[in-house]
Coordinates of C-alpha atoms in Angstrom, one line a residue:
X1 CA 111.0 103.0 113.6
X2 CA 111.9 99.7 115.6
X3 CA 109.5 97.1 115.0
X4 CA 107.8 97.1 118.1
X5 CA 107.1 101.1 117.8
X6 CA 105.6 100.5 114.6
X7 CA 103.1 97.5 115.4
X8 CA 101.0 99.9 117.6
X9 CA 99.9 101.9 114.6
X10 CA 100.2 98.9 112.4
X11 CA 97.6 97.0 114.1
X12 CA 95.2 99.9 115.1
X13 CA 95.3 100.5 111.4
X14 CA 94.4 96.8 110.2
X15 CA 91.8 96.5 113.0
X16 CA 90.0 99.6 111.8
X17 CA 90.4 99.5 108.1
X18 CA 88.5 96.1 108.6
X19 CA 86.3 97.3 111.3
X20 CA 84.9 100.3 108.9
X21 CA 84.5 97.8 105.7
X22 CA 82.5 95.5 107.6
X23 CA 80.2 97.9 109.0
X24 CA 79.8 99.9 106.1
X25 CA 78.9 96.1 104.7
X26 CA 76.7 95.7 107.2
X27 CA 74.9 98.6 105.9
X28 CA 73.6 97.0 102.9
X29 CA 70.7 95.7 104.6
X30 CA 69.2 99.1 105.3
X31 CA 68.8 99.7 101.5
X32 CA 66.4 97.0 101.7
X33 CA 64.0 98.6 104.0
X34 CA 61.0 100.3 102.7
X35 CA 61.0 103.5 101.5
X36 CA 65.5 103.7 101.1
X37 CA 64.4 104.0 97.0
X38 CA 61.9 106.9 98.3
X39 CA 65.0 108.5 100.5
X40 CA 67.7 108.3 98.1
X41 CA 66.4 107.3 94.6
X42 CA 66.8 104.2 92.7
X43 CA 69.9 105.2 91.2
X44 CA 71.8 106.1 94.3
X45 CA 70.4 103.1 96.0
X46 CA 71.6 100.5 93.3
X47 CA 75.1 102.3 93.3
X48 CA 75.3 101.7 97.2
X49 CA 74.3 98.1 96.7
X50 CA 76.8 97.8 94.1
X51 CA 79.7 99.1 96.1
X52 CA 78.4 97.2 99.2
X53 CA 78.2 94.2 98.2
X54 CA 81.6 93.4 98.2
X55 CA 81.8 93.9 101.5
X56 CA 78.5 92.4 102.7
X57 CA 78.4 89.6 105.1
X58 CA 75.3 87.9 104.0
X59 CA 74.4 87.7 100.4
X60 CA 72.0 90.2 98.8
X61 CA 69.4 87.2 97.8
X62 CA 69.8 84.0 99.9
X63 CA 67.3 82.1 97.7
X64 CA 69.6 81.9 94.8
X65 CA 71.5 79.8 96.8
X66 CA 68.7 77.1 97.2
X67 CA 67.9 76.7 93.6
X68 CA 66.8 72.5 94.8
X69 CA 65.5 73.8 98.0
X70 CA 69.1 73.1 100.3
X71 CA 71.6 76.1 99.7
X72 CA 73.1 75.7 102.9
X73 CA 76.3 74.3 101.4
X74 CA 76.7 77.2 98.9
X75 CA 75.7 79.5 101.8
X76 CA 78.3 78.4 104.0
X77 CA 80.9 78.9 101.0
X78 CA 79.5 82.2 100.9
X79 CA 80.7 82.9 104.5
X80 CA 83.9 81.4 104.1
X81 CA 84.5 83.5 101.4
X82 CA 83.7 86.8 103.4
X83 CA 85.7 85.3 106.8
X84 CA 88.9 84.7 104.2
X85 CA 88.3 88.3 103.1
X86 CA 88.3 90.3 106.2
X87 CA 91.0 88.4 107.7
X88 CA 93.0 88.6 104.6
X89 CA 92.1 92.3 104.7
X90 CA 93.6 92.6 108.1
X91 CA 96.9 90.6 107.3
X92 CA 97.5 92.3 104.1
X93 CA 97.3 95.9 105.5
X94 CA 98.5 95.3 108.9
X95 CA 101.8 93.3 107.5
X96 CA 102.3 95.8 104.8
X97 CA 101.7 98.9 107.3
X98 CA 104.6 97.3 109.4
X99 CA 107.0 97.7 106.8
X100 CA 106.2 101.0 105.2
X101 CA 105.9 102.4 108.9
X102 CA 109.2 101.3 109.5
X103 CA 110.7 102.4 105.8
X104 CA 108.7 105.4 105.6
X105 CA 108.0 106.9 109.5
X106 CA 105.6 109.2 110.0
X107 CA 107.6 112.2 111.7
X108 CA 108.4 116.0 110.6
X109 CA 109.2 115.7 107.0
X110 CA 107.7 112.6 106.1
X111 CA 104.1 112.6 107.4
X112 CA 101.9 113.4 104.7
X113 CA 104.0 110.8 102.6
X114 CA 103.6 108.1 105.0
X115 CA 99.8 108.9 104.8
X116 CA 99.4 108.7 101.3
X117 CA 101.4 105.9 100.9
X118 CA 99.3 104.0 103.4
X119 CA 96.3 105.3 101.5
X120 CA 97.2 103.2 98.5
X121 CA 98.5 100.4 100.3
X122 CA 95.2 100.5 101.9
X123 CA 93.3 100.0 98.6
X124 CA 95.9 97.6 97.3
X125 CA 95.3 95.6 100.6
X126 CA 91.4 95.5 99.9
X127 CA 91.6 94.8 96.3
X128 CA 94.2 91.4 97.8
X129 CA 91.6 90.4 100.0
X130 CA 89.3 90.2 97.8
X131 CA 91.1 88.4 95.1
X132 CA 92.1 85.6 97.5
X133 CA 89.2 85.3 98.7
X134 CA 87.3 85.2 95.0
X135 CA 87.4 81.4 95.0
X136 CA 85.0 81.0 97.3
X137 CA 82.3 83.1 96.6
X138 CA 82.5 82.4 93.1
X139 CA 82.1 79.0 93.9
X140 CA 79.1 79.8 96.5
X141 CA 77.5 80.7 93.5
X142 CA 77.5 77.9 91.2
X143 CA 80.2 78.9 89.4
X144 CA 83.4 77.1 90.5
X145 CA 84.7 75.3 87.3
X146 CA 82.8 77.5 84.6
X147 CA 85.1 80.3 83.4
X148 CA 86.9 80.9 86.2
X149 CA 89.3 83.5 85.3
X150 CA 86.9 85.6 83.6
X151 CA 84.6 85.4 86.7
X152 CA 87.8 85.8 88.9
X153 CA 88.3 88.7 86.8
X154 CA 84.9 90.4 87.6
X155 CA 85.3 89.5 91.5
X156 CA 88.5 91.1 91.9
X157 CA 87.5 94.7 90.8
X158 CA 84.7 94.6 93.3
X159 CA 84.4 96.5 96.8
X160 CA 87.4 99.3 95.4
X161 CA 85.0 102.2 95.5
X162 CA 84.0 102.0 99.0
X163 CA 88.2 100.9 99.9
X164 CA 89.3 104.8 98.5
X165 CA 87.3 106.3 101.3
X166 CA 87.8 104.0 103.9
X167 CA 91.2 103.8 103.4
X168 CA 91.9 107.5 103.7
X169 CA 90.3 107.3 107.3
X170 CA 92.3 104.0 108.5
X171 CA 95.4 105.5 106.6
X172 CA 94.9 108.9 108.8
X173 CA 94.6 107.0 112.2
X174 CA 98.1 104.6 111.4
X175 CA 99.4 107.6 111.1
X176 CA 98.5 109.5 114.2
X177 CA 99.2 106.7 116.1
X178 CA 102.4 106.1 114.3
X179 CA 103.5 110.0 115.2
X180 CA 102.6 109.0 118.4
X181 CA 104.6 106.0 118.8
X182 CA 108.0 107.4 117.3
X183 CA 108.3 110.2 120.1
X184 CA 111.3 109.7 121.8
X185 CA 113.2 107.2 119.1
X186 CA 115.8 109.7 118.3
X187 CA 117.0 111.1 114.8
X188 CA 115.7 108.9 112.2
X189 CA 118.0 107.8 109.3
X190 CA 117.9 109.6 106.1
X191 CA 119.8 109.0 103.5
X192 CA 121.4 111.3 101.1
X193 CA 121.2 111.0 97.1
X194 CA 122.6 112.5 93.8
X195 CA 119.9 114.3 92.3
X196 CA 121.2 113.0 88.9
X197 CA 120.8 109.1 89.9
X198 CA 117.3 110.3 91.6
X199 CA 116.3 111.5 88.4
X200 CA 117.8 108.7 86.4
X201 CA 115.9 106.3 88.5
X202 CA 112.6 108.2 88.3
X203 CA 112.6 108.0 85.0
X204 CA 113.7 104.1 84.7
X205 CA 110.6 103.4 86.6
X206 CA 108.3 106.0 85.0
X207 CA 108.9 104.0 82.0
X208 CA 108.1 100.8 83.0
X209 CA 104.3 102.1 84.2
X210 CA 104.2 104.1 80.6
X211 CA 104.9 100.7 78.6
X212 CA 101.2 99.6 80.4
X213 CA 99.9 103.3 80.6
X214 CA 100.7 104.1 76.9
X215 CA 101.6 100.8 75.0
X216 CA 99.7 97.7 76.4
X217 CA 96.3 100.2 76.9
X218 CA 95.9 100.9 73.6
X219 CA 93.1 100.0 72.2
X220 CA 94.4 97.2 69.5
X221 CA 96.6 96.0 71.7
X222 CA 94.6 95.4 74.3
X223 CA 92.0 94.0 71.9
X224 CA 95.2 91.6 70.8
X225 CA 95.9 90.6 74.1
X226 CA 91.9 89.7 75.4
X227 CA 91.2 87.5 72.7
X228 CA 94.1 86.0 71.8
X229 CA 94.4 82.2 72.0
X230 CA 95.2 80.9 75.4
X231 CA 94.3 77.1 74.8
X232 CA 91.5 75.6 76.8
X233 CA 90.4 73.9 79.8
X234 CA 90.1 75.4 83.4
X235 CA 92.1 78.3 83.1
X236 CA 90.9 78.9 79.7
X237 CA 89.4 82.5 78.7
X238 CA 92.2 84.7 80.7
X239 CA 91.7 87.7 78.3
X240 CA 89.4 89.5 80.6
X241 CA 91.8 88.9 83.7
X242 CA 95.0 89.7 81.6
X243 CA 93.6 93.1 81.0
X244 CA 93.0 93.9 84.5
X245 CA 96.4 92.5 85.2
X246 CA 98.5 94.0 82.9
X247 CA 96.4 97.1 81.3
X248 CA 96.9 100.5 83.9
X249 CA 94.1 102.5 81.3
X250 CA 92.6 102.6 78.1
X251 CA 92.8 104.8 75.0
X252 CA 92.5 104.9 71.5
X253 CA 93.3 107.6 68.9
X254 CA 91.4 110.9 67.9
X255 CA 89.3 109.3 65.3
X256 CA 85.7 110.5 65.7
X257 CA 86.7 113.6 67.9
X258 CA 88.1 116.4 67.8
X259 CA 91.4 116.4 68.5
X260 CA 91.2 119.4 71.5
X261 CA 89.3 116.8 73.3
X262 CA 91.2 113.7 72.8
X263 CA 94.6 116.1 74.4
X264 CA 92.2 116.7 76.5
X265 CA 91.3 113.3 77.6
X266 CA 94.8 112.3 77.4
X267 CA 95.7 114.8 80.0
X268 CA 95.0 112.2 82.7
X269 CA 97.7 110.0 81.2
X270 CA 99.9 112.8 81.8
X271 CA 99.3 113.1 85.5
X272 CA 99.4 109.6 86.0
X273 CA 102.9 109.3 84.6
X274 CA 103.8 113.2 86.6
X275 CA 103.0 111.6 90.2
X276 CA 104.8 108.7 89.6
X277 CA 107.5 109.8 88.4
X278 CA 107.8 113.3 90.9
X279 CA 107.2 110.2 93.5
X280 CA 110.1 107.7 92.9
X281 CA 111.8 111.2 92.4
X282 CA 111.6 111.8 96.5
X283 CA 111.2 108.4 97.1
X284 CA 114.6 107.2 97.9
X285 CA 115.3 111.1 100.0
X286 CA 112.4 109.7 102.4
X287 CA 112.8 106.7 102.8
X288 CA 115.3 105.6 105.6
X289 CA 117.1 102.9 103.3
X290 CA 116.6 102.6 99.6
X291 CA 116.3 99.0 99.3
X292 CA 114.7 97.1 96.9
X293 CA 111.7 95.9 99.0
X294 CA 111.2 99.3 99.7
X295 CA 111.2 100.6 96.4
X296 CA 109.3 98.3 94.8
X297 CA 106.3 98.7 97.3
X298 CA 106.8 102.3 97.6
X299 CA 106.1 102.5 94.0
X300 CA 103.0 100.3 94.1
X301 CA 101.6 102.8 96.0
X302 CA 103.1 105.9 93.8
X303 CA 101.5 104.3 91.0
X304 CA 98.0 103.8 93.3
X305 CA 98.3 107.5 93.6
X306 CA 99.1 108.0 90.6
X307 CA 95.4 106.5 89.0
X308 CA 93.9 108.2 91.5
X309 CA 94.9 111.5 90.2
X310 CA 94.6 110.9 86.8
X311 CA 90.6 109.4 87.7
X312 CA 90.2 112.5 89.6
X313 CA 91.0 115.1 86.4
X314 CA 89.5 113.1 83.8
X315 CA 86.2 113.9 85.8
X316 CA 86.7 117.3 86.1
X317 CA 87.6 117.7 82.0
X318 CA 85.8 114.8 80.1
X319 CA 82.5 114.3 79.5
X320 CA 80.7 116.4 81.8
X321 CA 81.7 114.5 84.9
X322 CA 81.2 117.2 87.6
X323 CA 78.1 117.6 86.4
X324 CA 77.3 113.4 86.6
X325 CA 77.7 114.3 90.6
X326 CA 79.2 112.2 93.2
X327 CA 77.9 108.9 92.4
X328 CA 80.0 109.6 89.2
X329 CA 82.9 111.0 90.9
X330 CA 82.7 107.9 93.6
X331 CA 82.5 104.9 90.7
X332 CA 85.4 106.1 88.5
X333 CA 87.8 105.7 91.7
X334 CA 90.1 102.7 92.1
X335 CA 90.1 101.5 89.4
X336 CA 93.3 99.4 87.8
X337 CA 95.0 98.4 91.1
X338 CA 95.8 94.8 89.9
X339 CA 97.6 96.3 87.0
X340 CA 99.0 99.0 89.5
X341 CA 100.1 96.3 92.3
X342 CA 102.3 94.3 89.4
X343 CA 103.7 97.3 87.2
X344 CA 104.6 99.0 90.6
X345 CA 106.7 96.2 91.7
X346 CA 108.8 95.7 88.6
X347 CA 108.9 99.3 88.1
X348 CA 110.0 100.0 91.7
X349 CA 113.0 97.1 91.5
X350 CA 114.0 99.0 88.2
X351 CA 114.2 102.5 89.5
X352 CA 116.0 100.6 93.1
X353 CA 118.6 99.3 90.7
X354 CA 119.0 102.3 88.4
X355 CA 119.4 104.1 91.5
X356 CA 122.1 102.4 93.0
X357 CA 124.0 101.8 89.5
X358 CA 124.2 105.5 89.2
X359 CA 125.1 106.4 92.3
X360 CA 128.3 103.8 92.1
X361 CA 127.5 102.1 94.8
X362 CA 127.1 98.6 96.2
X363 CA 124.5 96.0 94.4
X364 CA 121.3 96.5 95.9
X365 CA 120.4 94.5 98.8
X366 CA 117.2 92.3 98.7

Protein backbone atom coordinates (compact mmCIF):
# COMPACT_ATOMS: atom_id res chain seq x y z
CA UNK A 1 0.00 0.00 0.00
CA UNK A 2 1.17 3.52 -0.75
CA UNK A 3 1.58 6.15 1.94
CA UNK A 4 -1.56 7.87 0.69
CA UNK A 5 -3.65 4.73 1.09
CA UNK A 6 -2.34 4.07 4.59
CA UNK A 7 -2.86 7.63 5.85
CA UNK A 8 -6.64 7.47 6.21
CA UNK A 9 -6.90 4.21 8.23
CA UNK A 10 -3.96 5.25 10.42
CA UNK A 11 -5.59 8.59 11.20
CA UNK A 12 -8.96 6.95 11.91
CA UNK A 13 -7.36 4.45 14.25
CA UNK A 14 -5.32 7.08 16.05
CA UNK A 15 -8.29 9.38 16.54
CA UNK A 16 -10.54 6.55 17.70
CA UNK A 17 -7.98 5.20 20.17
CA UNK A 18 -7.37 8.67 21.62
CA UNK A 19 -11.08 9.54 21.79
CA UNK A 20 -12.07 6.27 23.45
CA UNK A 21 -9.38 6.50 26.11
CA UNK A 22 -10.26 10.15 26.76
CA UNK A 23 -13.96 9.25 27.01
CA UNK A 24 -13.21 6.35 29.36
CA UNK A 25 -11.05 8.60 31.52
CA UNK A 26 -13.83 11.17 31.69
CA UNK A 27 -16.04 8.45 33.14
CA UNK A 28 -14.08 8.44 36.39
CA UNK A 29 -16.29 11.28 37.64
CA UNK A 30 -19.27 8.94 37.55
CA UNK A 31 -17.53 6.61 39.99
CA UNK A 32 -17.60 9.35 42.63
CA UNK A 33 -21.37 9.78 42.42
CA UNK A 34 -23.47 8.75 45.36
CA UNK A 35 -24.70 5.21 44.95
CA UNK A 36 -21.99 3.99 42.57
CA UNK A 37 -20.43 1.89 45.32
CA UNK A 38 -23.80 0.35 46.18
CA UNK A 39 -24.46 -0.45 42.53
CA UNK A 40 -21.07 -1.83 41.51
CA UNK A 41 -19.52 -2.83 44.81
CA UNK A 42 -16.57 -1.32 46.62
CA UNK A 43 -13.93 -3.55 45.01
CA UNK A 44 -15.24 -2.98 41.50
CA UNK A 45 -15.29 0.80 41.97
CA UNK A 46 -11.75 0.75 43.36
CA UNK A 47 -10.49 -1.31 40.42
CA UNK A 48 -12.23 0.89 37.87
CA UNK A 49 -10.78 4.01 39.44
CA UNK A 50 -7.30 2.49 39.27
CA UNK A 51 -7.68 1.45 35.63
CA UNK A 52 -9.29 4.71 34.45
CA UNK A 53 -7.22 7.19 36.49
CA UNK A 54 -4.22 7.29 34.09
CA UNK A 55 -6.56 8.54 31.35
CA UNK A 56 -8.60 10.98 33.45
CA UNK A 57 -8.01 14.62 32.54
CA UNK A 58 -8.76 15.91 36.04
CA UNK A 59 -6.87 14.66 39.10
CA UNK A 60 -8.72 12.22 41.35
CA UNK A 61 -8.19 14.40 44.45
CA UNK A 62 -7.74 18.09 43.52
CA UNK A 63 -7.23 19.07 47.15
CA UNK A 64 -3.83 17.38 47.25
CA UNK A 65 -2.54 19.93 44.74
CA UNK A 66 -3.04 22.76 47.22
CA UNK A 67 -1.11 21.89 50.39
CA UNK A 68 -0.41 25.55 51.02
CA UNK A 69 -3.71 26.91 49.80
CA UNK A 70 -2.63 27.53 46.19
CA UNK A 71 -2.11 24.48 44.00
CA UNK A 72 -2.64 26.20 40.64
CA UNK A 73 0.91 25.55 39.47
CA UNK A 74 0.76 21.85 40.26
CA UNK A 75 -2.70 21.51 38.72
CA UNK A 76 -1.41 23.12 35.53
CA UNK A 77 1.43 20.60 35.49
CA UNK A 78 -1.10 17.78 35.81
CA UNK A 79 -3.16 19.09 32.90
CA UNK A 80 0.01 19.55 30.84
CA UNK A 81 0.88 15.93 31.51
CA UNK A 82 -2.52 14.82 30.25
CA UNK A 83 -2.27 16.98 27.12
CA UNK A 84 1.12 15.47 26.35
CA UNK A 85 -0.22 11.97 27.09
CA UNK A 86 -3.13 12.14 24.68
CA UNK A 87 -1.13 13.96 22.02
CA UNK A 88 1.67 11.41 22.24
CA UNK A 89 -0.85 8.57 22.12
CA UNK A 90 -2.27 9.85 18.84
CA UNK A 91 1.17 10.40 17.33
CA UNK A 92 2.66 7.07 18.40
CA UNK A 93 -0.27 4.98 17.18
CA UNK A 94 -0.77 6.91 13.94
CA UNK A 95 2.88 6.86 12.91
CA UNK A 96 3.23 3.20 13.84
CA UNK A 97 0.05 2.28 12.00
CA UNK A 98 1.28 4.10 8.88
CA UNK A 99 4.33 1.85 8.72
CA UNK A 100 2.54 -1.31 9.80
CA UNK A 101 -0.17 -0.90 7.16
CA UNK A 102 2.50 -0.38 4.53
CA UNK A 103 4.52 -3.39 5.66
CA UNK A 104 1.53 -5.61 6.49
CA UNK A 105 -1.49 -4.41 4.48
CA UNK A 106 -4.90 -5.69 5.68
CA UNK A 107 -5.78 -7.54 2.49
CA UNK A 108 -6.96 -11.12 1.98
CA UNK A 109 -4.60 -13.50 3.72
CA UNK A 110 -3.04 -10.75 5.80
CA UNK A 111 -6.03 -9.11 7.53
CA UNK A 112 -5.98 -11.27 10.72
CA UNK A 113 -2.25 -10.70 11.13
CA UNK A 114 -2.70 -6.96 10.56
CA UNK A 115 -5.49 -6.84 13.16
CA UNK A 116 -3.40 -8.60 15.82
CA UNK A 117 -0.36 -6.48 15.03
CA UNK A 118 -2.26 -3.21 15.28
CA UNK A 119 -3.90 -4.38 18.51
CA UNK A 120 -0.49 -5.01 20.03
CA UNK A 121 0.81 -1.69 18.72
CA UNK A 122 -2.10 0.15 20.34
CA UNK A 123 -0.99 -1.24 23.71
CA UNK A 124 2.63 -0.23 23.07
CA UNK A 125 1.51 3.26 22.00
CA UNK A 126 -0.45 3.70 25.22
CA UNK A 127 2.57 2.63 27.28
CA UNK A 128 4.86 5.04 25.41
CA UNK A 129 2.37 7.89 25.80
CA UNK A 130 2.12 7.31 29.55
CA UNK A 131 5.92 7.13 29.81
CA UNK A 132 6.76 10.33 27.94
CA UNK A 133 4.18 12.29 29.96
CA UNK A 134 5.25 10.77 33.27
CA UNK A 135 7.80 13.49 34.25
CA UNK A 136 5.08 16.16 34.24
CA UNK A 137 2.73 13.96 36.24
CA UNK A 138 5.44 13.15 38.79
CA UNK A 139 6.26 16.85 39.15
CA UNK A 140 2.56 17.66 39.53
CA UNK A 141 2.43 15.52 42.65
CA UNK A 142 5.42 17.34 44.10
CA UNK A 143 7.93 14.52 43.58
CA UNK A 144 9.89 15.91 40.65
CA UNK A 145 13.27 15.56 42.36
CA UNK A 146 12.55 12.75 44.83
CA UNK A 147 13.09 9.12 43.78
CA UNK A 148 12.40 9.99 40.17
CA UNK A 149 13.21 6.60 38.64
CA UNK A 150 11.06 4.53 41.05
CA UNK A 151 8.19 6.96 40.47
CA UNK A 152 8.70 6.69 36.71
CA UNK A 153 8.56 2.89 36.95
CA UNK A 154 5.27 3.13 38.84
CA UNK A 155 3.67 5.59 36.43
CA UNK A 156 4.67 3.92 33.15
CA UNK A 157 2.72 0.75 33.96
CA UNK A 158 -0.58 2.57 34.50
CA UNK A 159 -3.53 2.43 32.13
CA UNK A 160 -2.51 -0.84 30.47
CA UNK A 161 -5.72 -2.73 31.27
CA UNK A 162 -7.90 -0.19 29.48
CA UNK A 163 -5.49 0.00 26.54
CA UNK A 164 -5.85 -3.75 25.96
CA UNK A 165 -9.62 -3.48 25.56
CA UNK A 166 -9.82 -0.15 23.72
CA UNK A 167 -6.85 -1.03 21.52
CA UNK A 168 -8.75 -3.95 20.02
CA UNK A 169 -11.58 -1.64 18.94
CA UNK A 170 -9.15 0.87 17.40
CA UNK A 171 -7.26 -1.91 15.61
CA UNK A 172 -10.47 -3.35 14.16
CA UNK A 173 -11.54 0.08 12.86
CA UNK A 174 -8.09 0.64 11.33
CA UNK A 175 -8.22 -2.70 9.53
CA UNK A 176 -11.75 -2.10 8.20
CA UNK A 177 -10.83 1.30 6.80
CA UNK A 178 -7.54 -0.11 5.52
CA UNK A 179 -9.31 -2.87 3.60
CA UNK A 180 -11.55 -0.25 1.98
CA UNK A 181 -8.63 1.96 0.93
CA UNK A 182 -6.65 -1.06 -0.33
CA UNK A 183 -9.28 -1.91 -2.92
CA UNK A 184 -8.00 -1.23 -6.41
CA UNK A 185 -4.41 -1.00 -5.27
CA UNK A 186 -3.37 -3.94 -7.43
CA UNK A 187 -1.40 -7.00 -6.33
CA UNK A 188 0.75 -6.31 -3.33
CA UNK A 189 4.29 -7.70 -3.13
CA UNK A 190 4.80 -10.95 -1.28
CA UNK A 191 8.23 -12.50 -1.07
CA UNK A 192 9.06 -16.17 -0.93
CA UNK A 193 11.04 -17.10 2.15
CA UNK A 194 12.95 -20.40 2.38
CA UNK A 195 11.43 -22.49 5.15
CA UNK A 196 14.80 -23.31 6.73
CA UNK A 197 15.84 -19.65 6.82
CA UNK A 198 12.50 -18.65 8.34
CA UNK A 199 12.81 -21.30 11.06
CA UNK A 200 16.37 -20.30 11.92
CA UNK A 201 15.41 -16.62 12.06
CA UNK A 202 12.43 -17.42 14.29
CA UNK A 203 14.62 -19.51 16.58
CA UNK A 204 17.25 -16.78 16.88
CA UNK A 205 14.66 -14.13 17.68
CA UNK A 206 12.87 -16.36 20.17
CA UNK A 207 16.17 -17.07 21.93
CA UNK A 208 16.52 -13.34 22.63
CA UNK A 209 13.03 -13.25 24.15
CA UNK A 210 13.85 -16.35 26.20
CA UNK A 211 16.90 -14.58 27.64
CA UNK A 212 14.60 -12.11 29.38
CA UNK A 213 11.69 -14.47 30.07
CA UNK A 214 13.68 -17.42 31.44
CA UNK A 215 17.08 -16.12 32.53
CA UNK A 216 16.72 -12.51 33.68
CA UNK A 217 13.25 -13.13 35.10
CA UNK A 218 14.46 -15.86 37.44
CA UNK A 219 13.88 -14.69 41.01
CA UNK A 220 17.51 -14.55 42.12
CA UNK A 221 18.71 -12.83 38.95
CA UNK A 222 15.84 -10.34 39.06
CA UNK A 223 16.61 -9.55 42.71
CA UNK A 224 20.25 -8.92 41.85
CA UNK A 225 19.22 -6.55 39.04
CA UNK A 226 16.90 -4.62 41.31
CA UNK A 227 19.20 -4.33 44.35
CA UNK A 228 22.63 -3.83 42.75
CA UNK A 229 24.29 -0.49 43.66
CA UNK A 230 24.06 1.92 40.73
CA UNK A 231 25.36 5.12 42.31
CA UNK A 232 23.51 8.15 43.60
CA UNK A 233 22.11 11.45 42.46
CA UNK A 234 18.96 12.24 40.53
CA UNK A 235 19.01 8.91 38.67
CA UNK A 236 19.68 6.73 41.70
CA UNK A 237 17.50 3.73 42.65
CA UNK A 238 16.85 2.47 39.10
CA UNK A 239 16.05 -1.07 40.27
CA UNK A 240 12.28 -0.86 39.80
CA UNK A 241 12.67 0.74 36.40
CA UNK A 242 15.19 -1.90 35.29
CA UNK A 243 12.77 -4.64 36.29
CA UNK A 244 10.07 -3.07 34.11
CA UNK A 245 12.39 -2.61 31.15
CA UNK A 246 14.37 -5.85 31.31
CA UNK A 247 12.04 -8.52 32.70
CA UNK A 248 9.25 -10.10 30.67
CA UNK A 249 8.10 -12.30 33.52
CA UNK A 250 8.88 -13.60 36.98
CA UNK A 251 9.47 -17.14 38.17
CA UNK A 252 11.25 -19.21 40.79
CA UNK A 253 11.89 -22.86 41.54
CA UNK A 254 9.25 -25.31 42.77
CA UNK A 255 10.35 -25.06 46.41
CA UNK A 256 7.34 -25.35 48.71
CA UNK A 257 4.87 -26.20 45.93
CA UNK A 258 4.04 -29.47 44.13
CA UNK A 259 6.11 -29.97 40.99
CA UNK A 260 2.93 -30.50 38.95
CA UNK A 261 1.59 -27.08 39.97
CA UNK A 262 4.93 -25.49 39.22
CA UNK A 263 5.06 -27.04 35.75
CA UNK A 264 1.49 -25.91 35.12
CA UNK A 265 2.45 -22.35 36.02
CA UNK A 266 5.39 -22.50 33.62
CA UNK A 267 3.10 -23.39 30.72
CA UNK A 268 2.35 -19.68 30.32
CA UNK A 269 6.04 -19.01 29.63
CA UNK A 270 6.11 -21.85 27.10
CA UNK A 271 3.07 -20.35 25.39
CA UNK A 272 4.75 -16.93 25.17
CA UNK A 273 7.78 -18.43 23.44
CA UNK A 274 5.59 -20.56 21.16
CA UNK A 275 3.57 -17.54 20.03
CA UNK A 276 6.72 -15.51 19.40
CA UNK A 277 8.37 -18.34 17.45
CA UNK A 278 5.31 -18.99 15.30
CA UNK A 279 4.81 -15.30 14.60
CA UNK A 280 8.46 -14.87 13.58
CA UNK A 281 8.19 -17.97 11.42
CA UNK A 282 5.28 -16.45 9.48
CA UNK A 283 6.24 -12.77 9.62
CA UNK A 284 8.84 -12.67 6.79
CA UNK A 285 6.33 -14.14 4.36
CA UNK A 286 3.55 -11.79 5.44
CA UNK A 287 5.57 -8.60 5.20
CA UNK A 288 5.84 -6.88 1.86
CA UNK A 289 9.55 -6.55 2.62
CA UNK A 290 11.38 -8.13 5.54
CA UNK A 291 13.65 -5.21 6.46
CA UNK A 292 15.19 -4.67 9.87
CA UNK A 293 12.64 -2.00 10.96
CA UNK A 294 9.68 -4.11 9.77
CA UNK A 295 10.92 -7.24 11.52
CA UNK A 296 11.79 -5.30 14.69
CA UNK A 297 8.38 -3.64 15.07
CA UNK A 298 6.64 -6.85 14.05
CA UNK A 299 8.53 -8.77 16.73
CA UNK A 300 7.55 -6.19 19.35
CA UNK A 301 3.92 -6.81 18.47
CA UNK A 302 4.44 -10.59 18.47
CA UNK A 303 5.98 -10.39 21.94
CA UNK A 304 3.05 -8.35 23.24
CA UNK A 305 0.60 -10.89 21.81
CA UNK A 306 2.58 -13.70 23.39
CA UNK A 307 2.46 -12.00 26.78
CA UNK A 308 -1.32 -11.50 26.54
CA UNK A 309 -1.78 -15.15 25.58
CA UNK A 310 0.40 -16.26 28.47
CA UNK A 311 -1.47 -14.04 30.92
CA UNK A 312 -4.82 -15.46 29.82
CA UNK A 313 -3.51 -19.02 30.16
CA UNK A 314 -2.16 -18.24 33.62
CA UNK A 315 -5.56 -16.94 34.68
CA UNK A 316 -7.21 -20.14 33.43
CA UNK A 317 -4.77 -22.62 34.95
CA UNK A 318 -3.15 -21.15 38.06
CA UNK A 319 -4.52 -20.15 41.45
CA UNK A 320 -8.22 -20.42 40.60
CA UNK A 321 -8.05 -17.26 38.49
CA UNK A 322 -11.29 -17.98 36.64
CA UNK A 323 -13.15 -18.23 39.95
CA UNK A 324 -12.02 -14.73 40.89
CA UNK A 325 -13.97 -13.20 38.03
CA UNK A 326 -13.52 -10.57 35.37
CA UNK A 327 -11.68 -8.07 37.58
CA UNK A 328 -8.86 -10.54 38.15
CA UNK A 329 -8.58 -11.35 34.44
CA UNK A 330 -8.52 -7.70 33.33
CA UNK A 331 -6.21 -6.67 36.16
CA UNK A 332 -3.50 -9.03 34.92
CA UNK A 333 -3.59 -8.00 31.26
CA UNK A 334 -0.95 -5.86 29.61
CA UNK A 335 1.94 -6.49 31.98
CA UNK A 336 5.48 -6.48 30.58
CA UNK A 337 5.00 -3.93 27.79
CA UNK A 338 8.22 -1.92 28.45
CA UNK A 339 10.32 -5.09 28.34
CA UNK A 340 8.42 -6.32 25.27
CA UNK A 341 9.36 -3.12 23.46
CA UNK A 342 13.06 -3.40 24.29
CA UNK A 343 13.53 -7.12 23.74
CA UNK A 344 11.17 -7.20 20.78
CA UNK A 345 13.27 -4.63 18.93
CA UNK A 346 16.45 -6.57 19.65
CA UNK A 347 14.91 -9.93 18.79
CA UNK A 348 13.44 -8.57 15.55
CA UNK A 349 16.78 -7.18 14.45
CA UNK A 350 18.49 -10.48 15.25
CA UNK A 351 15.83 -12.42 13.35
CA UNK A 352 16.09 -10.11 10.32
CA UNK A 353 19.87 -10.44 10.13
CA UNK A 354 19.68 -14.21 10.60
CA UNK A 355 17.05 -14.44 7.88
CA UNK A 356 19.12 -12.52 5.38
CA UNK A 357 22.31 -14.41 6.16
CA UNK A 358 20.75 -17.86 6.03
CA UNK A 359 18.77 -17.04 2.90
CA UNK A 360 22.00 -16.08 1.12
CA UNK A 361 20.84 -12.59 0.16
CA UNK A 362 22.42 -9.18 0.19
CA UNK A 363 22.92 -7.38 3.54
CA UNK A 364 19.70 -6.36 5.25
CA UNK A 365 18.63 -2.81 4.50
CA UNK A 366 18.09 -0.46 7.38
